[in-house]
Protein backbone atom coordinates (compact mmCIF):
# COMPACT_ATOMS: atom_id res chain seq x y z
CA MET A 1 42.60 -13.04 61.22
CA SER A 2 46.73 -13.44 61.75
CA ARG A 3 48.78 -13.69 64.80
CA GLU A 4 49.52 -9.87 64.56
CA ASP A 5 45.83 -9.30 64.42
CA VAL A 6 45.07 -11.32 67.53
CA THR A 7 48.10 -10.35 69.25
CA HIS A 8 46.46 -6.55 68.70
CA LEU A 9 43.42 -7.70 70.09
CA CYS A 10 44.75 -9.07 73.34
CA ALA A 11 46.62 -5.73 74.05
CA LEU A 12 43.29 -3.97 73.14
CA LEU A 13 41.25 -5.92 75.28
CA ASN A 14 43.19 -6.76 78.15
CA ASP A 15 41.74 -4.31 80.56
CA ASP A 16 38.41 -5.68 79.93
CA SER A 17 38.94 -9.33 80.40
CA GLN A 18 38.36 -10.76 83.60
CA PRO A 19 40.23 -13.88 85.06
CA MET A 20 37.41 -16.12 84.60
CA ARG A 21 37.91 -19.68 86.16
CA PHE A 22 36.14 -22.86 85.05
CA GLY A 23 37.16 -25.65 86.80
CA GLY A 24 39.62 -24.25 88.79
CA HIS A 25 41.77 -22.90 85.91
CA PRO A 26 41.89 -19.22 84.66
CA MET A 27 41.41 -18.18 80.96
CA LEU A 28 44.03 -16.44 79.08
CA VAL A 29 42.90 -13.72 77.09
CA VAL A 30 44.20 -15.03 73.99
CA LEU A 31 42.34 -18.12 74.63
CA LYS A 32 39.01 -16.07 75.04
CA ILE A 33 39.35 -13.94 71.89
CA THR A 34 40.42 -17.19 70.11
CA VAL A 35 37.18 -18.74 71.04
CA ALA A 36 35.32 -15.45 70.19
CA LEU A 37 36.78 -15.08 66.74
CA ASN A 38 36.23 -18.93 65.90
CA PHE A 39 32.27 -18.70 66.73
CA TYR A 40 32.44 -15.26 64.52
CA ALA A 41 34.05 -16.59 61.54
CA SER A 42 31.82 -19.99 61.52
CA GLU A 43 28.75 -19.56 63.67
CA LEU A 44 29.17 -23.07 65.19
CA PHE A 45 27.17 -24.03 68.22
CA TRP A 46 28.74 -23.31 71.34
CA GLY A 47 29.68 -27.13 72.20
CA SER A 48 31.33 -27.37 68.76
CA THR A 49 33.30 -24.16 69.13
CA GLY A 50 34.21 -25.50 72.62
CA ASN A 51 35.39 -28.92 71.37
CA MET A 52 37.77 -27.06 68.75
CA CYS A 53 39.22 -24.65 71.39
CA GLY A 54 39.34 -27.18 74.25
CA VAL A 55 36.74 -25.54 76.94
CA SER A 56 33.27 -26.08 78.06
CA GLN A 57 30.18 -24.89 76.25
CA SER A 58 29.47 -22.56 79.39
CA SER A 59 33.17 -20.91 79.18
CA VAL A 60 32.29 -20.61 75.20
CA HIS A 61 29.11 -18.47 76.03
CA HIS A 62 31.23 -16.33 78.66
CA CYS A 63 33.81 -15.83 76.36
CA ILE A 64 31.76 -14.81 73.46
CA LYS A 65 29.64 -12.38 75.63
CA GLU A 66 32.94 -10.70 77.29
CA VAL A 67 34.53 -10.35 74.23
CA THR A 68 31.54 -8.84 72.41
CA ASN A 69 30.87 -6.49 74.86
CA ALA A 70 34.74 -5.25 74.98
CA LEU A 71 34.92 -4.73 71.38
CA PHE A 72 31.49 -3.13 71.07
CA LYS A 73 32.37 -0.88 73.64
CA ARG A 74 34.88 0.58 71.33
CA ALA A 75 32.73 0.88 67.95
CA SER A 76 33.40 4.56 67.63
CA ASP A 77 36.97 4.28 67.80
CA HIS A 78 37.14 2.28 64.39
CA ILE A 79 33.54 2.79 62.68
CA ARG A 80 32.78 6.42 62.64
CA TYR A 81 32.88 9.15 59.95
CA ARG A 82 35.53 11.89 60.03
CA THR A 83 33.79 15.34 59.21
CA ASP A 84 37.40 17.23 58.87
CA PRO A 85 38.02 18.90 55.71
CA GLU A 86 41.19 16.94 54.82
CA ARG A 87 39.51 13.66 55.20
CA GLN A 88 36.32 14.64 53.32
CA ALA A 89 38.68 15.74 50.71
CA GLU A 90 40.48 12.56 50.71
CA GLY A 91 36.81 10.86 50.44
CA ALA A 92 35.65 12.64 47.26
CA ILE A 93 38.99 12.19 45.59
CA GLY A 94 38.92 8.34 46.28
CA ARG A 95 35.60 8.08 45.12
CA GLY A 96 36.08 9.89 42.04
CA ALA A 97 38.70 7.76 41.15
CA ILE A 98 36.62 4.83 40.79
CA ALA A 99 34.32 6.28 38.05
CA GLY A 100 34.36 10.15 38.16
CA PHE A 101 31.90 10.65 40.72
CA SER A 102 33.50 13.38 42.79
CA GLN A 103 32.05 15.01 45.59
CA VAL A 104 30.55 11.97 47.14
CA GLN A 105 31.88 10.77 50.44
CA SER A 106 30.35 7.08 50.79
CA ALA A 107 27.78 4.41 49.49
CA ILE A 108 24.84 3.30 51.46
CA ASP A 109 23.01 -0.06 51.06
CA CYS A 110 21.40 -2.89 53.70
CA THR A 111 21.88 -6.53 53.75
CA HIS A 112 19.93 -9.16 56.03
CA VAL A 113 21.32 -10.92 58.92
CA ALA A 114 19.35 -14.18 59.71
CA ILE A 115 18.14 -14.71 63.32
CA LYS A 116 16.38 -17.24 65.23
CA ALA A 117 12.39 -16.42 65.40
CA PRO A 118 12.16 -13.85 68.47
CA ALA A 119 9.89 -14.88 71.48
CA ASP A 120 8.47 -11.12 71.11
CA GLN A 121 6.59 -10.48 68.02
CA PRO A 122 8.38 -12.78 65.83
CA VAL A 123 6.12 -11.84 62.51
CA THR A 124 7.48 -8.24 62.54
CA PHE A 125 11.18 -9.96 61.91
CA ILE A 126 10.07 -11.75 58.70
CA ASN A 127 11.73 -9.99 55.59
CA ARG A 128 10.43 -10.24 52.07
CA LYS A 129 12.61 -13.39 51.58
CA GLY A 130 10.30 -15.02 54.20
CA PHE A 131 13.03 -15.75 57.03
CA HIS A 132 13.58 -13.86 60.31
CA SER A 133 16.10 -11.41 60.10
CA LEU A 134 17.63 -8.03 61.29
CA ASN A 135 17.73 -5.51 58.18
CA VAL A 136 21.33 -4.01 58.65
CA GLN A 137 22.21 -0.63 57.33
CA LEU A 138 25.84 -0.09 56.18
CA VAL A 139 27.76 3.01 54.77
CA CYS A 140 31.33 2.39 53.53
CA ASN A 141 34.00 4.92 51.81
CA HIS A 142 36.10 3.87 48.94
CA ARG A 143 38.36 1.80 50.62
CA LYS A 144 35.63 -0.28 51.66
CA HIS A 145 35.81 0.92 55.59
CA PHE A 146 32.39 0.82 57.35
CA LEU A 147 31.81 4.27 58.38
CA GLN A 148 28.42 3.91 59.84
CA VAL A 149 26.62 0.59 61.13
CA CYS A 150 23.16 0.38 61.98
CA ALA A 151 21.82 -3.27 63.19
CA CYS A 152 18.67 -2.71 65.07
CA PHE A 153 15.80 -2.62 62.47
CA LEU A 154 13.34 -5.47 61.95
CA GLY A 155 13.82 -7.60 58.91
CA SER A 156 10.34 -6.69 57.53
CA CYS A 157 11.47 -2.68 57.47
CA HIS A 158 12.10 -1.57 53.96
CA ASP A 159 15.58 -0.18 53.23
CA ALA A 160 14.17 3.08 52.26
CA TYR A 161 12.60 3.52 55.85
CA ILE A 162 15.94 3.17 57.81
CA PRO A 163 18.13 6.06 56.86
CA ARG A 164 15.67 8.63 58.03
CA GLN A 165 15.36 6.87 61.30
CA SER A 166 18.94 6.58 61.88
CA GLN A 167 22.07 8.72 62.45
CA VAL A 168 22.83 9.19 59.14
CA PRO A 169 20.99 12.58 58.40
CA LEU A 170 22.48 14.13 61.43
CA LEU A 171 25.66 13.79 59.70
CA PHE A 172 24.71 16.43 57.01
CA THR A 173 23.29 19.11 59.95
CA PRO A 174 25.71 21.82 60.96
CA PRO A 175 28.01 22.74 62.31
CA ALA A 176 30.27 19.80 61.77
CA HIS A 177 28.93 18.20 58.91
CA LEU A 178 29.98 16.43 55.57
CA GLN A 179 29.70 18.63 52.41
CA GLU A 180 29.23 15.97 49.87
CA TRP A 181 26.77 13.15 49.22
CA ILE A 182 25.98 9.56 49.99
CA LEU A 183 25.25 7.27 46.86
CA GLY A 184 22.43 4.56 47.28
CA ASP A 185 20.68 2.42 44.84
CA LYS A 186 17.34 2.51 43.23
CA ALA A 187 15.79 1.22 46.71
CA TYR A 188 16.44 4.57 48.35
CA PRO A 189 14.54 7.54 47.52
CA LEU A 190 16.42 10.95 46.07
CA MET A 191 17.21 12.97 49.28
CA SER A 192 19.23 16.49 49.56
CA TRP A 193 22.22 14.52 51.01
CA LEU A 194 21.34 11.10 49.04
CA LEU A 195 22.00 10.34 45.45
CA THR A 196 20.27 7.44 43.46
CA PRO A 197 20.67 6.17 39.93
CA GLY A 198 18.57 7.71 37.14
CA ARG A 199 15.94 5.80 35.47
CA ASN A 200 14.76 5.34 31.99
CA ALA A 201 17.76 7.05 30.30
CA THR A 202 17.20 9.26 27.16
CA ASN A 203 20.69 10.02 25.89
CA ASN A 204 24.09 8.41 26.28
CA ALA A 205 25.10 11.05 28.96
CA GLU A 206 22.19 10.06 31.08
CA GLU A 207 23.15 6.58 30.50
CA CYS A 208 26.81 6.86 31.39
CA ASN A 209 26.01 8.71 34.16
CA THR A 210 24.02 5.70 35.76
CA ILE A 211 26.75 3.26 34.61
CA CYS A 212 29.10 5.52 36.86
CA HIS A 213 26.62 5.84 39.69
CA ASP A 214 26.50 2.12 39.85
CA PHE A 215 30.14 1.19 39.88
CA THR A 216 30.83 3.83 42.23
CA GLN A 217 27.83 2.58 44.55
CA ALA A 218 28.90 -1.21 44.04
CA THR A 219 31.80 -0.64 46.68
CA ILE A 220 29.19 -1.20 49.59
CA LYS A 221 27.84 -4.45 48.03
CA GLN A 222 31.63 -5.43 47.95
CA ALA A 223 32.18 -4.44 51.54
CA ILE A 224 29.33 -6.35 52.49
CA GLY A 225 30.55 -9.30 50.67
CA MET A 226 33.76 -9.21 52.50
CA LEU A 227 32.11 -8.87 55.54
CA LYS A 228 29.98 -12.33 55.01
CA MET A 229 32.57 -14.24 53.64
CA ARG A 230 35.24 -13.55 56.52
CA PHE A 231 32.30 -13.97 59.13
CA CYS A 232 30.31 -16.78 57.85
CA GLY A 233 27.94 -16.36 60.94
CA LEU A 234 26.30 -13.19 59.27
CA ASP A 235 25.62 -15.06 55.96
CA ARG A 236 22.46 -17.05 55.63
CA SER A 237 24.41 -20.00 54.26
CA GLY A 238 25.87 -20.17 57.90
CA GLY A 239 22.13 -20.76 59.58
CA ALA A 240 20.61 -18.18 62.05
CA LEU A 241 22.32 -16.72 64.63
CA GLN A 242 20.74 -18.11 67.82
CA TYR A 243 20.57 -14.79 70.02
CA ALA A 244 17.87 -12.37 71.11
CA PRO A 245 18.06 -9.41 68.16
CA ASP A 246 19.90 -6.71 70.33
CA ARG A 247 22.39 -9.41 70.61
CA VAL A 248 22.79 -10.01 67.31
CA GLY A 249 22.97 -6.32 66.47
CA CYS A 250 26.14 -6.30 68.87
CA ILE A 251 27.79 -9.25 66.86
CA VAL A 252 27.23 -7.41 63.52
CA VAL A 253 29.23 -4.41 64.91
CA VAL A 254 31.87 -6.16 66.36
CA CYS A 255 32.39 -8.17 63.02
CA CYS A 256 32.44 -4.73 61.19
CA ILE A 257 35.17 -3.91 63.98
CA LEU A 258 37.36 -6.90 62.97
CA LEU A 259 37.10 -6.38 59.53
CA TYR A 260 38.35 -2.72 59.68
CA ILE A 261 41.13 -3.70 61.65
CA ALA A 262 41.81 -6.64 59.25
CA VAL A 263 41.92 -4.44 56.31
CA GLN A 264 43.83 -2.08 57.71
CA LYS A 265 46.57 -4.58 58.29
CA GLY A 266 46.50 -5.39 54.34
CA GLU A 267 44.25 -8.71 55.15
CA GLY A 268 41.79 -8.03 52.73
CA LEU A 269 40.13 -11.08 50.58
CA GLN A 270 41.83 -12.18 47.71
CA ASP A 271 40.14 -11.50 44.21
CA GLU A 272 39.61 -15.01 43.51
CA GLU A 273 38.01 -15.69 46.90
CA PHE A 274 35.87 -12.85 46.83
CA ARG A 275 34.31 -13.59 43.65
CA LYS A 276 33.66 -17.37 44.36
CA HIS A 277 31.80 -16.11 47.40
CA GLU A 278 29.50 -13.41 45.54
CA THR A 279 28.51 -16.20 43.08
CA SER A 280 27.61 -18.85 45.85
CA SER A 281 26.10 -16.81 48.61
CA ASN A 282 22.13 -17.72 49.44
CA ASP A 283 21.11 -14.79 50.61
CA GLU A 284 20.96 -11.68 48.41
CA ASP A 285 23.96 -12.27 46.07
CA THR A 286 21.98 -13.87 43.07
CA GLU A 287 20.55 -10.53 42.39
CA ASP A 288 23.55 -8.79 42.93
CA THR A 289 25.55 -11.07 40.68
CA GLN A 290 23.52 -10.58 37.91
CA ARG A 291 23.56 -6.94 38.59
CA GLN A 292 27.30 -6.79 38.54
CA GLU A 293 27.35 -8.77 35.32
CA HIS A 294 25.21 -6.47 33.84
CA MET A 295 27.18 -3.46 35.18
CA GLY A 296 30.21 -5.17 33.50
CA ASN A 297 28.57 -4.92 30.10
CA GLN A 298 27.37 -1.71 30.54
CA ARG A 299 31.06 -0.39 31.32
CA THR A 300 32.52 -2.08 28.14
CA VAL A 301 30.00 -0.24 26.02
CA MET A 302 30.87 3.21 27.85
CA GLU A 303 34.43 2.79 27.64
CA THR A 304 34.00 1.81 23.71
CA ARG A 305 31.79 4.87 23.40
CA GLN A 306 34.63 7.18 24.96
CA GLY A 307 37.21 5.47 22.79
CA GLU A 308 35.42 6.54 19.89
């Protein structure tokens, strides 16, 4: 993150930061934030992070805990749906500009965040890929800003199970509710508020509809890729997070907040860096890369037909 971002975080967290003293020396807020950011970005062990920042291992632990708690308290300030008509209209227009899918507010998908085997019922955290994880549900808008994060489900939970148990359905309940839909991939069931791609297209119109759906829904996969590239601790290639599941859930939410702050200030990932990450991730991106290549071929076909 840039110097301006760190300065913004210092001002934001100044009231929550306690003047911890280790070895008789107080720790500045900026040092605590730097230690925590270093950990989120690389998932280094506490000792390694401490050596890089010049503080002890116990200090690193307290810095990560304090910064995580302070940012997590502010989650609703950065990650939330806005149900006012103006914001809904803006979201629908933004989605429609991607591939013509108007009346769609956001896209939904899940990703696995590797964790160490919990002491309580570790088998229930083993996902279909064979490692312990949390199955994290994320919803984003057309700008790749996360609107909802649910990081409390076991790795063994199927993607289709999580939406019904989360807060997402409540967004479509009167009085203040969303008027449009959310897009999901084929892993989700079709619901009154959730649109999924058609299968076995029988004509050109149905095929084009499926292609447009995939391109519009792909923004959530891109947002997840941005999240895991900027905060490598959430990517399996960086190893498993050495925390209890509830703590890992807090860290995931905090990383989403930090990504929001960075993107808001125009500090998104460069296209070349993002594509490199998409093709090199060891978690779920192999299938996603193949799907993106297939979608690219489909889009070429669709544009050719439209030109004819």
